[in-house]
mmCIF file of C-alpha atoms and ligand atoms in Angstrom:
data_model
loop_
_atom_site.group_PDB
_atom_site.id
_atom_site.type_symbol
_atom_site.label_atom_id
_atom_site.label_comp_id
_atom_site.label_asym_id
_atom_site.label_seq_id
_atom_site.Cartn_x
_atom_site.Cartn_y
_atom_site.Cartn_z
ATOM 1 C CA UNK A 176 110.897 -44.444 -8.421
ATOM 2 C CA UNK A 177 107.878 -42.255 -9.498
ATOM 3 C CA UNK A 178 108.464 -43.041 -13.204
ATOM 4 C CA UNK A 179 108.671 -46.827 -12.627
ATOM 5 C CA UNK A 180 105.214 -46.514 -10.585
ATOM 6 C CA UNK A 181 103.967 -44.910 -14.110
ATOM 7 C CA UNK A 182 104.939 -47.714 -15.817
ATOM 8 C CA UNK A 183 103.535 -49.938 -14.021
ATOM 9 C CA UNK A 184 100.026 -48.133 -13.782
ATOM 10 C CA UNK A 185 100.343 -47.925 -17.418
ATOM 11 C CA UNK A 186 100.521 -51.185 -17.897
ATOM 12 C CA UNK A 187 98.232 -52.626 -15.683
ATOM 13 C CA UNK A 188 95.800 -49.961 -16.875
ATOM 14 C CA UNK A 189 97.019 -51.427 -20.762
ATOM 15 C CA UNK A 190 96.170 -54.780 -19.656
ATOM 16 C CA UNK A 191 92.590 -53.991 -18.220
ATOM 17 C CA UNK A 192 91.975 -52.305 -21.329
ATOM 18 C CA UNK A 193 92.484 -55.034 -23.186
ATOM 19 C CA UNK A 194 90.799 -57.546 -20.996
ATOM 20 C CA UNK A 195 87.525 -55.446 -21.850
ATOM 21 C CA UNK A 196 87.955 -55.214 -26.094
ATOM 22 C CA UNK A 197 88.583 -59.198 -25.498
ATOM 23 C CA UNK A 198 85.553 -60.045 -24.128
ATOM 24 C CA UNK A 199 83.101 -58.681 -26.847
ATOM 25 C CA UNK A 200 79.530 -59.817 -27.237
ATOM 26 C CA UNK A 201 78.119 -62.638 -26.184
ATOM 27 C CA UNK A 202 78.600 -66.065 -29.040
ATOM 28 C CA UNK A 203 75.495 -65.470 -31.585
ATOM 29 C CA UNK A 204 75.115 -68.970 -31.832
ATOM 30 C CA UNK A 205 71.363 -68.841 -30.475
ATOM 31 C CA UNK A 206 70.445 -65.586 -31.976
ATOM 32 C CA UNK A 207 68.239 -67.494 -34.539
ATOM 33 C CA UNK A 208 65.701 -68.354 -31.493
ATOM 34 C CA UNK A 209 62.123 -68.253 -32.067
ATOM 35 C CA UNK A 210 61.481 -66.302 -29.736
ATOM 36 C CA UNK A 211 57.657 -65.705 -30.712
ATOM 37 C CA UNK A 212 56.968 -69.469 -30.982
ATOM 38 C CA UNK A 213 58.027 -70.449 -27.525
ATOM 39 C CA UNK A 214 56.314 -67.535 -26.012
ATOM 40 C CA UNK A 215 53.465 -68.864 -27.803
ATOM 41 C CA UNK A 216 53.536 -72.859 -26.995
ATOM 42 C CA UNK A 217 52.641 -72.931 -23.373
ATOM 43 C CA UNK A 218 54.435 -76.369 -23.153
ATOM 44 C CA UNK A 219 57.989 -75.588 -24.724
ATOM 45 C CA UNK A 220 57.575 -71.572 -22.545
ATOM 46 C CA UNK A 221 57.117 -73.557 -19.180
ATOM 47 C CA UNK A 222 60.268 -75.673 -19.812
ATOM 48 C CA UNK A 223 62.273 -73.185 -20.818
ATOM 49 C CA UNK A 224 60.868 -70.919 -17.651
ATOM 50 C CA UNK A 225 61.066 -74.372 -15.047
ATOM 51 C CA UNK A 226 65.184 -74.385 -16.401
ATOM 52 C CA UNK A 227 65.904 -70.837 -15.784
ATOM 53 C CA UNK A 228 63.716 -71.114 -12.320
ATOM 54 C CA UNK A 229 65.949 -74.324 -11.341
ATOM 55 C CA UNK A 230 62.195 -76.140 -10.881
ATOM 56 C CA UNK A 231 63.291 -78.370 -14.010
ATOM 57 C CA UNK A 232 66.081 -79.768 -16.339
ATOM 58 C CA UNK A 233 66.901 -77.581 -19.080
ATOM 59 C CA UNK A 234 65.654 -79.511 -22.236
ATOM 60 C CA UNK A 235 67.782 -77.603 -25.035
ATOM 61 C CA UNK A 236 71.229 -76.095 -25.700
ATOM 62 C CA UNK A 237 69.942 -72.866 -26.286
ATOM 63 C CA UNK A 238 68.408 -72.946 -22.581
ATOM 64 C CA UNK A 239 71.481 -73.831 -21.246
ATOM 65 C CA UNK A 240 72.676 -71.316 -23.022
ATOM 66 C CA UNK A 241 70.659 -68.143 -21.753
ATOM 67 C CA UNK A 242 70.137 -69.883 -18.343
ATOM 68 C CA UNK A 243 73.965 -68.967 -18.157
ATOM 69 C CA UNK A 244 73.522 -65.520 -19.583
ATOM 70 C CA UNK A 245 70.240 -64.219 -17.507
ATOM 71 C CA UNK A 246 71.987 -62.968 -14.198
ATOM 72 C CA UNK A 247 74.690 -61.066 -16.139
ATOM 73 C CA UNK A 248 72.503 -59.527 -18.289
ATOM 74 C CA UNK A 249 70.195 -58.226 -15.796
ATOM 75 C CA UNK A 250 72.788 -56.514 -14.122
ATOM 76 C CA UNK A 251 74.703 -55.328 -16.955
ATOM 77 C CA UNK A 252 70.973 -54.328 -18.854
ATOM 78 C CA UNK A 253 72.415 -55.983 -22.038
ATOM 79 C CA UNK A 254 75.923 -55.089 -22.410
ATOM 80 C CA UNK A 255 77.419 -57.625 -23.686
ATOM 81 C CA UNK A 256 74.358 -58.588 -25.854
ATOM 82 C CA UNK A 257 74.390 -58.971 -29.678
ATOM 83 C CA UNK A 258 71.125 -56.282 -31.392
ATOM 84 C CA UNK A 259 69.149 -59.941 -31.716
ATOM 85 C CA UNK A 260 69.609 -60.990 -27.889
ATOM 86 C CA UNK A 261 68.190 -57.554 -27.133
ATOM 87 C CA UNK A 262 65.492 -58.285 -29.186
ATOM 88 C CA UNK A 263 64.575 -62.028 -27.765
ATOM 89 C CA UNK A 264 65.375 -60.424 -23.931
ATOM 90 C CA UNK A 265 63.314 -57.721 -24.710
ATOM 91 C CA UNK A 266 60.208 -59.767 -26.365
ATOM 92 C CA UNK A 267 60.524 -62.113 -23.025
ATOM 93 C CA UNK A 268 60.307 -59.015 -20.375
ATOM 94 C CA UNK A 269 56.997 -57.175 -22.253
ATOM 95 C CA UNK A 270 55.342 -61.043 -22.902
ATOM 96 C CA UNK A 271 55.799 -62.015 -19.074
ATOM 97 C CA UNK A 272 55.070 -59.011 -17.516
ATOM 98 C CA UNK A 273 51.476 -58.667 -19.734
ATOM 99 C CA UNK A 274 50.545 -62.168 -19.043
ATOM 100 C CA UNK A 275 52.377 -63.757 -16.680
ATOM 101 C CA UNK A 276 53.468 -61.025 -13.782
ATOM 102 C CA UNK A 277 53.687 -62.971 -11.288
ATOM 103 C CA UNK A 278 55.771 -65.737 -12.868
ATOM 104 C CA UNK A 279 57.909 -62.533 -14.256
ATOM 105 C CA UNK A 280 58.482 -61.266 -10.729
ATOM 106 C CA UNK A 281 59.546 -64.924 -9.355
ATOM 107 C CA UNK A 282 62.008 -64.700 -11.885
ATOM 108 C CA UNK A 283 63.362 -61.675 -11.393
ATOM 109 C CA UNK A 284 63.506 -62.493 -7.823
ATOM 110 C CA UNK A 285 65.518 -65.766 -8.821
ATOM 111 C CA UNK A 286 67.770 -63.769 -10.708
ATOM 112 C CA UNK A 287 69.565 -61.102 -8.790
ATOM 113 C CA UNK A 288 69.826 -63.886 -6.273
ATOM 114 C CA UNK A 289 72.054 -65.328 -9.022
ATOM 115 C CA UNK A 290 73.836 -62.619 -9.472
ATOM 116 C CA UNK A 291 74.451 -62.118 -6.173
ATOM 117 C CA UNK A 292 75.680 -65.545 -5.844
ATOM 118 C CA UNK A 293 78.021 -65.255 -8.631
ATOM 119 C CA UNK A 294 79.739 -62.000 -7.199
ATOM 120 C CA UNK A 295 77.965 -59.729 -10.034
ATOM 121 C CA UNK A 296 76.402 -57.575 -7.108
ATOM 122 C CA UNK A 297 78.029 -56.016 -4.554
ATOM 123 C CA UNK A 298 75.442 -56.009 -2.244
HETATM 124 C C1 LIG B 103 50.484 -62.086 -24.275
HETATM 125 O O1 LIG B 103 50.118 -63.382 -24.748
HETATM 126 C C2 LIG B 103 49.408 -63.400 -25.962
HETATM 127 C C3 LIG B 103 49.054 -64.858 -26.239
HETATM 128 O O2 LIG B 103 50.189 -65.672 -26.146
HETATM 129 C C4 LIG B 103 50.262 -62.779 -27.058
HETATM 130 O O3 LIG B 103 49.562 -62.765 -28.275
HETATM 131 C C5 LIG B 103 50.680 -61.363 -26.664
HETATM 132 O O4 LIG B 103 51.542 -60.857 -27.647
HETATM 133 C C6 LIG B 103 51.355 -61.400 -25.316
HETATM 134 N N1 LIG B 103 51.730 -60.068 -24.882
HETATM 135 C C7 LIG B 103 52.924 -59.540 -25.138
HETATM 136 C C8 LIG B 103 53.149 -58.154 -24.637
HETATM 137 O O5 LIG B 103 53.812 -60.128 -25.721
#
């Protein structure tokens, strides 16, 4: 009886294990982002801040794209981010918080209430 319970941890333990190693890093696809030039362009920053801020469609894949990311990675502080997303996540924390704080804290606001939604928090 005890050995079979073994086994069976084992296994399920085997099985989480490789759930993990299967999931990797996030697709690179968007890790060419200019990063720089939308924090510059006020236009092209605002829609890609209305889409994550669900005040506005989101205009381009790659907003899509990070909309779907942002809760996660907030909770898991990067994780499951290739070196270049922590790079453009990174650049887009220090550029809102020096210029636009208040828009930053909205945001961040927005997002663990994502997260929460989405079962990432436990609280
Ligand atoms: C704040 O905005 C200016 C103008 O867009 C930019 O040059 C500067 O790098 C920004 N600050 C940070 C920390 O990115």
């Amino acid at each position: 009886m005890t050995r079979i319970c073994l086994l069976v941890a084992f296994l399920v333990a085997g099985i989480l294990a490789d759930e993990e190693a299967r999931r990797g890093l996030y697709s690179s696809e968007f890790d060419n982002l200019d990063v720089e030039a939308i924090l510059n362009d006020d236009a092209e920053r605002d829609k890609y801040y209305a889409c994550l801020m669900d005040t506005g469609p989101c205009h381009s894949e790659a907003a899509v794209f990070f909309k779907d990311l942002v809760p996660e990675v907030v909770v898991t502080s990067c994780k499951y981010c290739t070196p270049r997303q922590l790079e453009i996540f990174g650049k887009i924390v220090t550029w809102y918080i020096d210029n636009k704080s208040k828009e930053w804290k909205e945001l961040v606001v927005k997002t663990i209430e994502d997260a929460r939604k989405r079962g990432l928090l436990d609280y």
